[in-house]
XYZ file of C-alpha atoms in Angstrom:
774
model
C 116.150 131.380 -15.886
C 114.855 134.831 -15.052
C 112.046 133.359 -12.987
C 114.646 131.414 -11.004
C 116.710 134.588 -10.521
C 113.610 136.400 -9.349
C 112.844 133.676 -6.810
C 116.426 133.722 -5.545
C 116.695 137.485 -5.179
C 113.255 137.986 -3.661
C 113.200 134.985 -1.320
C 116.805 135.175 -0.057
C 118.208 138.556 -1.105
C 121.028 138.517 1.426
C 122.523 135.335 -0.030
C 123.680 136.891 -3.352
C 125.063 139.908 -1.505
C 127.047 137.759 0.925
C 128.336 135.722 -2.010
C 129.384 138.918 -3.760
C 131.305 140.114 -0.702
C 133.112 136.784 -0.425
C 133.907 136.893 -4.122
C 135.327 140.422 -3.785
C 137.531 139.341 -0.883
C 138.842 136.361 -2.845
C 139.342 138.467 -5.978
C 141.269 141.037 -3.974
C 143.657 138.366 -2.734
C 144.083 136.610 -6.085
C 144.401 139.807 -8.103
C 146.878 141.541 -5.811
C 149.913 142.657 -7.779
C 148.396 141.625 -11.117
C 150.062 144.558 -12.897
C 153.486 143.165 -12.019
C 152.754 140.086 -14.128
C 151.471 141.930 -17.193
C 153.671 142.816 -20.166
C 154.148 145.918 -22.297
C 154.745 144.191 -25.660
C 152.744 141.677 -27.620
C 152.605 143.121 -31.120
C 154.559 140.316 -32.783
C 153.148 137.258 -34.528
C 154.810 134.246 -32.811
C 154.734 132.186 -36.026
C 156.195 134.889 -38.277
C 159.624 134.965 -39.905
C 160.722 137.784 -37.589
C 159.706 135.841 -34.479
C 161.491 132.695 -35.682
C 164.557 134.783 -36.503
C 164.551 136.194 -32.977
C 164.301 132.695 -31.517
C 167.148 131.452 -33.703
C 169.364 134.414 -32.794
C 168.775 133.949 -29.069
C 169.462 130.222 -29.324
C 172.436 130.169 -31.701
C 173.913 133.652 -31.276
C 173.240 134.706 -27.682
C 173.479 138.418 -27.167
C 173.202 139.259 -30.847
C 170.036 141.335 -30.339
C 170.835 144.277 -28.052
C 167.795 145.338 -26.039
C 169.616 147.257 -23.309
C 171.640 150.439 -23.848
C 173.813 152.538 -21.566
C 174.431 156.063 -22.822
C 177.726 157.028 -21.187
C 178.855 160.662 -21.020
C 181.942 161.894 -19.160
C 180.833 164.086 -16.251
C 183.665 166.505 -16.991
C 184.762 165.689 -20.561
C 188.401 166.223 -21.416
C 189.093 168.313 -24.494
C 189.314 166.561 -27.864
C 192.857 165.636 -28.856
C 194.520 164.481 -32.031
C 194.359 160.970 -30.620
C 190.557 160.943 -30.716
C 187.453 162.394 -29.063
C 186.936 163.283 -25.430
C 185.668 159.733 -24.979
C 189.189 158.465 -25.654
C 190.763 160.305 -22.735
C 192.649 157.729 -20.614
C 190.603 158.184 -17.421
C 187.289 158.138 -19.288
C 188.239 155.090 -21.356
C 189.442 153.179 -18.311
C 186.249 153.822 -16.352
C 184.076 152.997 -19.367
C 185.882 149.708 -19.981
C 185.476 148.835 -16.306
C 181.755 149.633 -16.587
C 181.500 147.417 -19.676
C 183.284 144.538 -17.922
C 181.073 144.884 -14.844
C 177.924 144.719 -16.971
C 179.238 141.672 -18.844
C 179.665 139.864 -15.535
C 176.001 140.356 -14.518
C 173.841 137.203 -14.543
C 171.276 137.230 -17.355
C 173.280 139.713 -19.451
C 175.005 138.650 -22.679
C 176.446 140.189 -25.813
C 177.995 143.198 -24.059
C 180.010 145.475 -26.306
C 180.787 149.161 -26.231
C 182.608 151.939 -28.025
C 185.548 151.388 -25.723
C 185.711 147.615 -26.256
C 185.356 147.741 -30.051
C 186.528 151.230 -31.034
C 183.673 151.343 -33.548
C 182.583 154.908 -34.390
C 179.035 153.600 -34.849
C 178.862 153.181 -31.055
C 179.300 156.851 -30.214
C 177.429 160.031 -30.984
C 178.502 162.110 -33.930
C 179.626 164.967 -31.658
C 181.915 162.644 -29.686
C 180.316 163.516 -26.363
C 178.724 160.165 -25.499
C 179.442 156.498 -26.110
C 177.191 153.455 -26.094
C 177.310 150.203 -24.189
C 175.028 147.589 -25.763
C 173.832 144.359 -24.148
C 171.128 141.750 -24.370
C 169.010 140.912 -21.300
C 168.095 137.249 -21.585
C 164.693 135.652 -21.342
C 161.116 136.675 -22.142
C 159.813 140.117 -21.309
C 159.187 139.382 -17.616
C 162.636 137.846 -17.118
C 164.320 140.746 -18.928
C 162.302 143.223 -16.876
C 163.347 141.503 -13.647
C 166.994 141.715 -14.714
C 166.512 145.402 -15.515
C 164.986 146.069 -12.095
C 167.932 144.306 -10.472
C 170.801 145.977 -12.304
C 169.451 149.429 -13.180
C 170.043 151.024 -9.754
C 173.719 150.008 -9.944
C 174.327 151.628 -13.340
C 172.013 154.613 -13.550
C 173.340 158.050 -12.627
C 176.879 159.010 -11.730
C 179.422 156.200 -11.945
C 182.765 157.671 -10.954
C 183.504 160.276 -13.587
C 180.751 159.049 -15.900
C 177.115 160.040 -16.227
C 175.071 156.979 -17.259
C 171.508 156.864 -18.578
C 169.570 153.709 -19.477
C 167.693 152.997 -22.703
C 166.891 150.159 -25.067
C 163.726 148.210 -25.812
C 163.519 146.633 -22.359
C 163.846 150.012 -20.637
C 161.216 151.553 -22.917
C 158.756 148.753 -22.210
C 159.462 149.037 -18.493
C 158.774 152.768 -18.554
C 155.583 152.233 -20.567
C 154.366 149.649 -18.063
C 155.189 151.841 -15.064
C 153.628 154.947 -16.600
C 150.414 153.164 -17.546
C 150.041 151.715 -14.038
C 150.487 155.161 -12.492
C 148.139 156.780 -14.996
C 145.488 154.121 -14.411
C 145.350 154.953 -10.709
C 144.977 158.637 -11.550
C 142.269 157.856 -14.113
C 140.258 155.919 -11.556
C 140.565 158.768 -9.052
C 139.279 161.148 -11.729
C 136.521 158.941 -13.102
C 134.932 157.599 -9.914
C 133.830 160.901 -8.318
C 132.685 162.387 -11.645
C 130.780 159.206 -12.429
C 129.112 159.327 -9.029
C 128.154 162.964 -9.570
C 126.589 162.190 -12.963
C 124.703 159.236 -11.509
C 123.374 161.333 -8.640
C 122.137 163.903 -11.163
C 120.567 161.230 -13.376
C 119.031 159.132 -10.615
C 118.314 162.020 -8.266
C 119.133 159.691 -5.381
C 122.450 159.055 -3.692
C 121.430 155.474 -2.860
C 120.400 154.661 -6.432
C 123.596 156.257 -7.750
C 125.810 154.061 -5.591
C 124.332 150.792 -6.875
C 125.919 150.873 -10.379
C 129.262 151.835 -8.820
C 129.051 148.762 -6.601
C 128.395 146.595 -9.664
C 131.356 148.254 -11.396
C 133.712 147.512 -8.515
C 132.489 143.906 -8.493
C 133.291 143.565 -12.211
C 136.655 145.358 -11.976
C 137.961 143.399 -8.969
C 136.789 140.121 -10.466
C 138.397 140.819 -13.839
C 141.645 141.851 -12.181
C 141.773 138.447 -10.511
C 140.999 136.735 -13.825
C 143.870 138.607 -15.478
C 146.230 137.533 -12.734
C 145.270 133.891 -13.253
C 145.481 134.139 -17.051
C 148.867 135.872 -16.793
C 150.216 132.836 -14.954
C 149.399 130.694 -17.997
C 150.032 132.979 -20.985
C 151.226 136.460 -21.915
C 148.851 139.323 -21.094
C 149.309 142.976 -22.045
C 149.390 145.720 -19.421
C 146.994 147.699 -21.641
C 144.244 145.199 -20.790
C 143.888 146.808 -17.377
C 142.661 149.983 -19.060
C 139.810 148.035 -20.635
C 138.922 146.605 -17.228
C 138.390 150.109 -15.851
C 136.533 151.412 -18.916
C 134.117 148.525 -19.299
C 133.808 147.749 -15.592
C 132.487 151.193 -14.734
C 130.839 151.893 -18.080
C 128.810 148.707 -18.364
C 127.867 148.776 -14.686
C 126.361 152.200 -15.297
C 124.686 151.060 -18.540
C 123.102 148.018 -17.004
C 122.412 149.710 -13.673
C 120.570 152.567 -15.333
C 118.461 150.176 -17.377
C 117.573 147.908 -14.463
C 116.932 150.625 -11.866
C 114.905 152.675 -14.354
C 112.626 149.710 -15.093
C 112.323 148.871 -11.388
C 111.224 152.416 -10.623
C 108.675 152.279 -13.428
C 107.147 149.134 -12.001
C 107.007 150.604 -8.506
C 105.417 153.767 -9.868
C 102.848 151.587 -11.668
C 101.689 150.150 -8.334
C 103.614 146.867 -8.203
C 104.964 145.618 -4.900
C 108.723 145.144 -4.503
C 108.963 141.398 -5.328
C 106.729 141.810 -8.363
C 108.660 144.876 -9.526
C 111.955 142.981 -9.272
C 110.546 139.943 -11.070
C 109.150 142.072 -13.879
C 112.413 144.004 -14.128
C 114.401 140.818 -14.511
C 111.975 139.412 -17.067
C 112.129 142.581 -19.176
C 115.216 144.717 -18.606
C 117.130 141.657 -17.427
C 116.675 139.949 -20.773
C 117.939 143.047 -22.552
C 120.980 143.284 -20.281
C 121.876 139.646 -20.908
C 121.389 140.061 -24.641
C 123.514 143.221 -24.668
C 126.283 141.514 -22.710
C 126.361 138.599 -25.130
C 126.575 140.971 -28.103
C 129.499 142.874 -26.606
C 131.253 139.700 -25.478
C 131.091 138.318 -29.030
C 132.697 141.508 -30.392
C 135.522 141.223 -27.888
C 135.925 137.483 -28.437
C 136.711 138.169 -32.093
C 140.139 139.420 -30.985
C 141.071 135.859 -30.095
C 141.562 135.094 -33.790
C 144.680 137.277 -33.881
C 148.046 135.775 -32.915
C 149.382 138.890 -31.124
C 148.886 138.650 -27.393
C 148.376 142.425 -27.268
C 145.019 141.955 -29.010
C 144.176 138.655 -27.356
C 144.664 140.278 -23.955
C 141.664 142.515 -24.510
C 139.517 139.443 -25.005
C 140.998 137.991 -21.801
C 139.980 141.180 -19.964
C 136.874 142.164 -21.914
C 134.887 138.952 -21.819
C 135.054 138.463 -18.026
C 134.399 142.125 -17.251
C 131.303 142.112 -19.495
C 129.985 138.879 -18.011
C 130.723 139.966 -14.440
C 128.983 143.298 -15.038
C 125.972 141.361 -16.330
C 126.042 139.038 -13.306
C 126.213 142.057 -11.027
C 123.250 143.680 -12.774
C 121.153 140.483 -12.863
C 121.946 138.997 -9.454
C 123.535 141.477 -7.066
C 121.589 144.571 -8.110
C 118.119 142.917 -7.905
C 118.980 141.533 -4.468
C 119.925 145.022 -3.325
C 116.701 146.405 -4.790
C 114.660 143.868 -2.800
C 116.339 144.912 0.442
C 116.024 148.609 -0.347
C 112.455 148.467 -1.589
C 111.041 151.977 -1.879
C 114.152 153.322 -0.172
C 115.820 153.261 -3.583
C 114.976 156.990 -3.642
C 116.611 157.702 -0.280
C 118.991 160.646 -0.289
C 116.959 162.406 -2.971
C 119.071 165.416 -3.882
C 116.417 166.770 -6.269
C 113.534 166.896 -3.819
C 113.497 170.725 -3.564
C 113.110 171.016 -7.355
C 110.422 168.372 -7.356
C 108.413 170.181 -4.712
C 108.054 173.222 -6.922
C 107.173 171.095 -9.958
C 110.381 171.562 -11.927
C 111.106 167.801 -11.980
C 108.902 164.719 -12.002
C 109.198 162.264 -9.171
C 111.591 159.395 -9.995
C 109.969 156.531 -11.789
C 106.928 158.521 -12.845
C 105.743 157.097 -16.113
C 106.613 159.132 -19.160
C 103.626 160.410 -21.028
C 104.928 158.606 -24.059
C 104.073 155.281 -22.469
C 100.329 155.737 -22.367
C 99.467 157.832 -25.390
C 99.562 157.222 -29.084
C 101.985 158.624 -31.584
C 100.652 162.093 -31.984
C 100.479 162.720 -28.251
C 103.766 160.971 -27.624
C 105.497 163.421 -29.899
C 104.236 166.268 -27.759
C 105.050 164.554 -24.480
C 108.634 164.030 -23.417
C 111.560 165.857 -24.977
C 112.917 162.654 -26.472
C 109.541 161.792 -27.977
C 109.305 165.273 -29.457
C 112.805 164.888 -30.872
C 111.868 161.562 -32.446
C 108.758 163.099 -33.971
C 110.664 166.059 -35.374
C 113.355 163.821 -36.839
C 110.854 161.444 -38.422
C 108.938 164.314 -40.012
C 112.194 165.470 -41.650
C 113.701 162.035 -42.169
C 115.293 162.633 -45.617
C 116.994 165.855 -44.570
C 118.224 164.466 -41.239
C 119.493 161.283 -42.877
C 121.453 163.109 -45.571
C 122.964 165.666 -43.177
C 123.892 163.074 -40.552
C 125.388 160.619 -43.019
C 127.282 163.399 -44.773
C 128.713 164.678 -41.503
C 129.822 161.233 -40.363
C 131.462 160.485 -43.719
C 133.333 163.802 -43.703
C 134.587 163.199 -40.173
C 135.945 159.819 -41.253
C 137.769 161.044 -44.365
C 141.189 161.539 -42.668
C 141.340 157.782 -42.108
C 141.878 157.307 -45.844
C 145.423 158.596 -45.296
C 146.248 156.261 -42.418
C 149.818 154.961 -42.072
C 150.324 151.917 -39.881
C 153.463 151.436 -37.841
C 154.340 150.646 -34.259
C 154.760 152.744 -31.180
C 158.324 153.367 -30.063
C 159.883 155.346 -27.234
C 158.163 158.513 -28.455
C 154.870 157.352 -26.982
C 156.443 158.079 -23.580
C 156.565 161.579 -22.075
C 159.652 163.612 -22.919
C 160.842 163.358 -19.321
C 161.234 159.565 -19.507
C 164.909 158.570 -19.357
C 164.594 155.740 -21.871
C 163.005 158.085 -24.396
C 165.817 160.618 -23.969
C 168.413 157.918 -24.597
C 166.620 156.622 -27.686
C 166.201 160.152 -29.018
C 169.922 160.781 -28.654
C 170.661 157.586 -30.587
C 168.120 158.518 -33.251
C 169.574 162.012 -33.728
C 173.302 161.500 -33.198
C 174.330 157.895 -33.947
C 174.982 156.645 -37.471
C 172.429 153.937 -38.123
C 170.489 152.631 -35.141
C 172.597 149.928 -33.495
C 169.523 148.545 -31.760
C 167.274 148.945 -34.832
C 169.025 146.776 -37.397
C 167.429 144.207 -39.678
C 168.802 140.850 -38.551
C 169.219 137.981 -41.026
C 169.804 134.372 -40.019
C 171.193 132.362 -42.938
C 170.684 128.594 -42.784
C 172.956 126.015 -44.472
C 175.352 128.850 -45.197
C 178.748 127.240 -45.660
C 180.040 129.232 -48.639
C 181.794 132.443 -47.468
C 182.047 133.786 -51.025
C 178.320 133.423 -51.629
C 177.619 135.022 -48.251
C 179.886 137.962 -49.084
C 178.160 138.475 -52.434
C 174.761 138.415 -50.690
C 175.932 140.974 -48.130
C 177.294 143.215 -50.895
C 173.993 143.120 -52.764
C 172.097 143.951 -49.587
C 174.376 146.908 -48.888
C 173.515 148.339 -52.321
C 169.798 148.544 -51.505
C 168.381 152.072 -51.115
C 168.149 153.050 -47.456
C 170.980 150.758 -46.253
C 173.885 152.366 -44.426
C 175.992 149.197 -44.171
C 175.785 145.440 -43.814
C 177.849 143.598 -41.220
C 178.461 139.889 -41.755
C 181.009 137.153 -41.098
C 183.059 138.360 -44.058
C 183.246 141.983 -42.905
C 181.437 145.268 -43.427
C 179.918 146.215 -46.770
C 178.786 149.626 -48.004
C 177.201 150.552 -51.310
C 177.772 147.119 -52.815
C 181.432 146.607 -51.910
C 183.589 145.780 -48.868
C 184.438 148.663 -46.542
C 188.146 148.251 -45.890
C 188.185 151.184 -43.479
C 185.700 149.459 -41.161
C 188.154 146.678 -40.346
C 187.262 143.087 -39.595
C 183.739 142.008 -38.758
C 182.683 141.227 -35.225
C 183.536 137.653 -34.200
C 180.914 135.048 -33.420
C 178.711 135.518 -36.478
C 178.946 131.875 -37.557
C 177.611 128.925 -35.573
C 177.738 125.539 -37.268
C 176.130 125.921 -40.667
C 174.265 129.101 -39.641
C 175.400 132.697 -39.909
C 173.841 136.013 -39.169
C 174.116 139.379 -40.874
C 173.041 142.808 -39.693
C 171.565 145.325 -42.130
C 171.969 148.787 -40.583
C 169.417 151.207 -42.069
C 170.303 154.744 -43.031
C 166.641 155.687 -42.516
C 164.249 155.562 -39.571
C 163.862 151.839 -39.044
C 160.237 151.962 -37.846
C 159.017 154.341 -40.571
C 157.094 153.244 -43.684
C 160.394 153.530 -45.593
C 162.015 151.238 -43.018
C 159.232 148.711 -43.545
C 159.719 148.900 -47.301
C 163.395 148.176 -46.716
C 162.438 144.944 -44.934
C 160.424 143.896 -47.970
C 163.366 144.730 -50.250
C 165.702 142.644 -48.093
C 163.312 139.704 -48.211
C 162.970 140.091 -51.967
C 166.741 139.959 -52.484
C 167.783 136.444 -53.633
C 169.838 134.649 -50.980
C 172.288 131.767 -51.478
C 170.560 129.787 -48.720
C 167.312 129.896 -46.716
C 167.118 133.002 -44.535
C 164.983 134.352 -41.689
C 164.640 138.142 -41.559
C 164.004 139.720 -38.185
C 164.315 142.974 -36.250
C 161.782 145.532 -35.049
C 160.895 146.781 -38.523
C 160.433 143.201 -39.752
C 158.214 142.574 -36.738
C 155.968 145.469 -37.799
C 155.673 144.117 -41.335
C 154.808 140.638 -40.082
C 152.335 142.006 -37.547
C 150.527 144.014 -40.221
C 150.366 140.975 -42.476
C 149.003 138.790 -39.669
C 146.302 141.326 -38.820
C 145.330 141.810 -42.458
C 145.140 138.039 -42.967
C 142.777 137.520 -40.026
C 140.872 140.800 -40.101
C 138.132 139.450 -42.337
C 137.665 136.438 -40.072
C 137.248 138.658 -37.020
C 134.870 140.965 -38.878
C 132.819 138.045 -40.137
C 132.512 136.633 -36.617
C 131.309 139.978 -35.277
C 128.858 140.636 -38.116
C 127.340 137.140 -38.216
C 127.007 136.860 -34.442
C 125.495 140.335 -34.231
C 123.088 139.573 -37.053
C 121.895 136.368 -35.397
C 121.480 137.939 -31.971
C 119.591 140.986 -33.251
C 117.413 138.733 -35.395
C 116.540 136.656 -32.341
C 115.576 139.881 -30.587
C 113.556 141.520 -33.376
C 112.450 138.741 -35.724
C 113.498 140.922 -38.660
C 116.319 140.540 -41.162
C 116.295 144.271 -41.928
C 116.826 145.430 -38.347
C 120.082 143.453 -37.882
C 121.488 144.907 -41.101
C 120.519 148.418 -40.033
C 121.980 147.831 -36.559
C 125.320 146.766 -38.049
C 125.396 149.795 -40.380
C 124.481 152.165 -37.544
C 127.240 150.746 -35.335
C 129.806 151.018 -38.133
C 128.842 154.611 -38.917
C 129.295 155.612 -35.296
C 133.008 154.735 -35.617
C 133.838 157.052 -38.513
C 134.492 160.109 -36.355
C 136.732 158.075 -34.049
C 138.934 156.750 -36.838
C 139.101 160.110 -38.566
C 140.109 161.836 -35.341
C 142.775 159.216 -34.591
C 144.527 159.925 -37.888
C 144.014 163.693 -37.813
C 145.244 164.068 -34.229
C 147.628 161.216 -33.416
C 149.158 160.455 -36.805
C 149.158 163.934 -38.343
C 149.980 165.694 -35.081
C 147.148 168.205 -34.970
C 146.613 169.351 -31.356
C 149.874 167.631 -30.365
C 151.005 170.786 -28.561
C 147.791 171.040 -26.585
C 147.728 167.333 -25.747
C 151.514 167.172 -25.181
C 152.514 164.187 -27.286
C 154.953 163.560 -30.134
C 153.438 162.490 -33.478
C 155.412 159.910 -35.437
C 153.501 159.971 -38.723
C 151.866 156.587 -38.120
C 149.616 154.823 -35.640
C 150.008 151.504 -33.886
C 148.869 148.743 -36.258
C 146.855 146.801 -33.703
C 145.064 149.723 -32.041
C 142.451 150.429 -34.754
C 141.450 146.762 -34.641
C 141.109 146.919 -30.882
C 139.187 150.189 -30.976
C 136.834 148.814 -33.632
C 135.965 145.726 -31.588
C 135.344 147.716 -28.403
C 133.500 150.638 -29.980
C 131.399 148.396 -32.226
C 130.390 146.310 -29.231
C 129.487 149.378 -27.150
C 127.500 150.795 -30.049
C 125.558 147.549 -30.335
C 125.061 147.723 -26.565
C 123.165 150.993 -26.973
C 121.487 149.684 -30.101
C 120.089 146.726 -28.197
C 118.694 149.002 -25.484
C 116.893 151.114 -28.076
C 115.706 148.294 -30.324
C 114.393 146.257 -27.413
C 112.057 149.068 -26.331
C 111.019 149.779 -29.927
C 110.273 146.090 -30.402
C 108.299 145.922 -27.160
C 106.116 148.857 -28.170
C 105.703 147.570 -31.714
C 104.520 144.209 -30.381
C 101.959 145.997 -28.221
C 100.534 148.422 -30.770
C 101.719 147.459 -34.241
C 102.313 151.164 -34.901
C 105.845 151.569 -36.276
C 106.189 155.345 -35.876
C 104.754 155.243 -32.372
C 107.141 152.425 -31.466
C 110.151 154.450 -32.596
C 108.975 157.548 -30.697
C 108.236 155.633 -27.509
C 111.432 153.609 -27.778
C 113.548 156.758 -28.013
C 111.539 158.438 -25.269
C 112.061 155.494 -22.910
C 115.768 154.966 -23.600
C 117.084 158.339 -24.766
C 117.952 159.582 -21.301
C 119.420 156.220 -20.309
C 121.642 155.973 -23.378
C 122.896 159.552 -23.175
C 123.545 159.330 -19.445
C 125.403 156.053 -19.876
C 127.371 157.534 -22.776
C 128.375 160.529 -20.669
C 129.629 158.239 -17.913
C 131.537 156.080 -20.381
C 133.001 159.193 -21.986
C 134.162 160.397 -18.565
C 135.817 157.059 -17.805
C 137.411 156.819 -21.245
C 138.397 160.463 -21.141
C 140.131 159.839 -17.831
C 142.016 156.965 -19.466
C 142.789 159.366 -22.303
C 144.696 161.655 -19.941
C 147.487 159.073 -19.919
C 151.000 160.253 -20.665
C 151.442 157.256 -23.007
C 150.270 158.174 -26.510
C 148.699 154.799 -27.310
C 146.606 154.879 -24.145
C 145.645 158.490 -24.800
C 144.539 157.503 -28.296
C 142.558 154.514 -26.999
C 140.713 156.450 -24.300
C 140.080 159.612 -26.287
C 139.022 157.782 -29.439
C 136.559 155.530 -27.628
C 135.113 158.491 -25.709
C 134.433 160.268 -29.009
C 132.883 157.144 -30.547
C 130.505 156.672 -27.613
C 129.362 160.296 -27.656
C 128.809 160.288 -31.428
C 126.854 157.052 -31.166
C 124.580 158.308 -28.377
C 124.001 161.905 -29.458
C 124.124 161.588 -33.257
C 123.481 158.023 -34.394
C 120.898 156.891 -31.806
C 119.217 160.278 -31.412
C 119.094 161.392 -35.068
C 120.108 158.783 -37.619
C 118.230 155.793 -36.188
C 114.769 157.425 -35.981
C 115.278 159.085 -39.374
C 116.213 155.851 -41.165
C 113.517 153.845 -39.376
C 110.971 156.442 -40.464
C 112.088 155.915 -44.044
C 111.961 152.146 -43.681
C 108.518 152.086 -42.098
C 106.994 148.662 -41.518
C 109.516 147.205 -43.974
C 112.029 147.360 -41.110
C 110.257 144.368 -39.536
C 110.301 142.174 -42.657
C 111.613 138.627 -42.610
C 111.031 135.646 -44.928
C 108.298 133.328 -43.744
C 110.680 130.477 -42.763
C 112.793 132.823 -40.665
C 109.656 134.330 -39.130
C 108.570 130.882 -38.021
C 112.070 130.222 -36.699
C 111.898 133.390 -34.638
C 108.443 132.548 -33.342
C 109.875 129.321 -31.997
C 113.344 130.305 -30.799
C 113.379 134.122 -30.720
C 114.041 136.278 -27.689
C 111.225 138.417 -26.389
C 111.667 141.038 -23.717
C 108.258 140.480 -22.180
C 106.654 137.157 -21.418
C 103.201 136.774 -22.940
C 100.847 139.017 -21.082
C 97.659 140.897 -21.825
C 98.408 144.012 -23.822
C 98.311 147.327 -22.025
C 95.498 149.568 -23.105
C 96.485 152.731 -24.892
C 94.561 155.927 -24.485
C 93.050 156.611 -27.908
C 94.104 159.757 -29.677
C 90.948 161.720 -30.505
C 92.607 162.928 -33.708
C 93.149 159.384 -35.017
C 90.301 157.078 -36.005
C 90.389 153.421 -35.109
C 92.097 151.621 -37.951
C 92.729 148.073 -39.010
C 96.127 148.309 -37.328
C 94.603 149.163 -33.965
C 92.088 146.289 -34.264
C 94.972 143.921 -35.032
C 96.895 145.324 -32.088
C 93.967 144.736 -29.736
C 93.573 141.223 -31.078
C 97.210 140.523 -30.359
């Protein structure tokens, strides 16, 4: 395959580039407006009790689930009278009823009720200054969002003598989607120039620096088009676009650095351009493909979860990884053929090179041609590897201890779901929801909804409602037989709302006296489900959705983890021929995530640095986000692990000297891995500047994980542990060794071994004779 790619790119280099330009044009057309078709939800399990309850309510009791709220405040409130609050003033009441009637007449809007139409004190604030109008916008998220876009301009702001603000679940999701789209544009404007600057510094050439950016744009535009197509067939989360930016730029830089670095090495070794490209594809190209497959498997594991929020990252991640690999293996080599030695054009470091401060680009590192002792005194990375391996026990203990300590806060994690408080304080929907949370008895849009099947006995239903109302944390229960508080009917509340019975089905609303999305609110859902019912029931609502989502993730988490671990083990075994190396690679990747998870809990959940970062902690973190962050960060960690292990394996095959192989491997990849990590951290950090807390957590957490992996795990822990392991790191049972000999992946095709300059301090040993024989 790589020979065919080499023939294509060297014989007809313009053909892949023309194809790439045509692909970009097509992707630009197909992907235009993709964000408008992406959704802001996706945390529910479609097969859960809460999802089936929502479907039943929408089908049998239209409008029973309010997802749209108008917070109505008189512009000039009349003074409170003995007849009621300022909201009951004749002019205010008349205008509010007219507003309620106008909303009820809107297409796609059902279940409209308000303080003025019902007189219920639970639909006004406790200070009597504002009243609520509740409604349900019909359809799935896109349809409800379209209805919101259509009606919002006609209700928001001043309406006669009323000041109206819009809230509710649909408005919150709309604001989240809009904010993320705006923040993503800003993140790209931040990340692109900084990335280019880092690449210019690393490559020393403006031309070489632009090549990975071109690959990144190819991957990002292509993935955007894929998301647009997928969104026409299934639900896709708006958050997936963030992953497109992160991985599109990050992997393009990773793969571009690896390919261009190897190409320069071959040119510096005297190869002509076609030979240099062919060798680069046969060596670095294999590693890039292997790395892409490893990362794609990690992302594909998210397909086992039923929530489309998680599945969306597989929809975005797999194509962006594969397109980045295609760009690095097809487009980039074609560009290298056309550029030839002009890859170093626009050399911004030439003045420093003239005075001997820097080596010329592509000059072979001294670690390549000298044995272990000399390698350790050659490049900085080789010296670091030597120093770490000489103090392997101390470095291992200190590094492991530090990583474990950084991860300790995760032991206190509380899972929940993000609500309006993930939005900035200036968002209108958040302000409305905060007013309801602080000043309305029970959350009228946060109730636990119960659909009772085959419920024909009113007395049994009333007894069930009474028992539910006696549960700790319940403010009241509203059912067909009336309102119940503390285990008995509430005569003062009057008759129940009509329309709560349809055929042999009925629905009841459990209004919590506690925060519905809190851990206590989730416990209340479990208590409701544990309460014996006179007939089959479905329990729904936002808090029930959280409980079901957590259960669905927990049920499938082991399957996803097993897929990632087994696939990673097999792929690393095919690369190394060892059964120890895959195990170590998995442990290294897992350890690199400890700081990320600890920081997520310490910062986002516990609220440390919330003032500096300007977000509102809620005491929990989004249930699905740690799973997502694990899959992405684990895959990226394995990406760097493959780069390092491939060079260690190559050197070990050539010399048979384990310590030399580790030193040379780190010397040859240390600068690449750290440079790529810095670029990824910049991109993720730019994503982390989002005003939406979940996106901030995703970007900031992944940036930290990448930096810890590159600067701590790969630079310190890996050489220390490999020094401890010695040649045992390459062990495999004889049957597996034979299997690898037949089917394994090797970075270099069989070729005569390169001659090493003997170290005068080291006598020729059996190992060196065996190496020469190989």
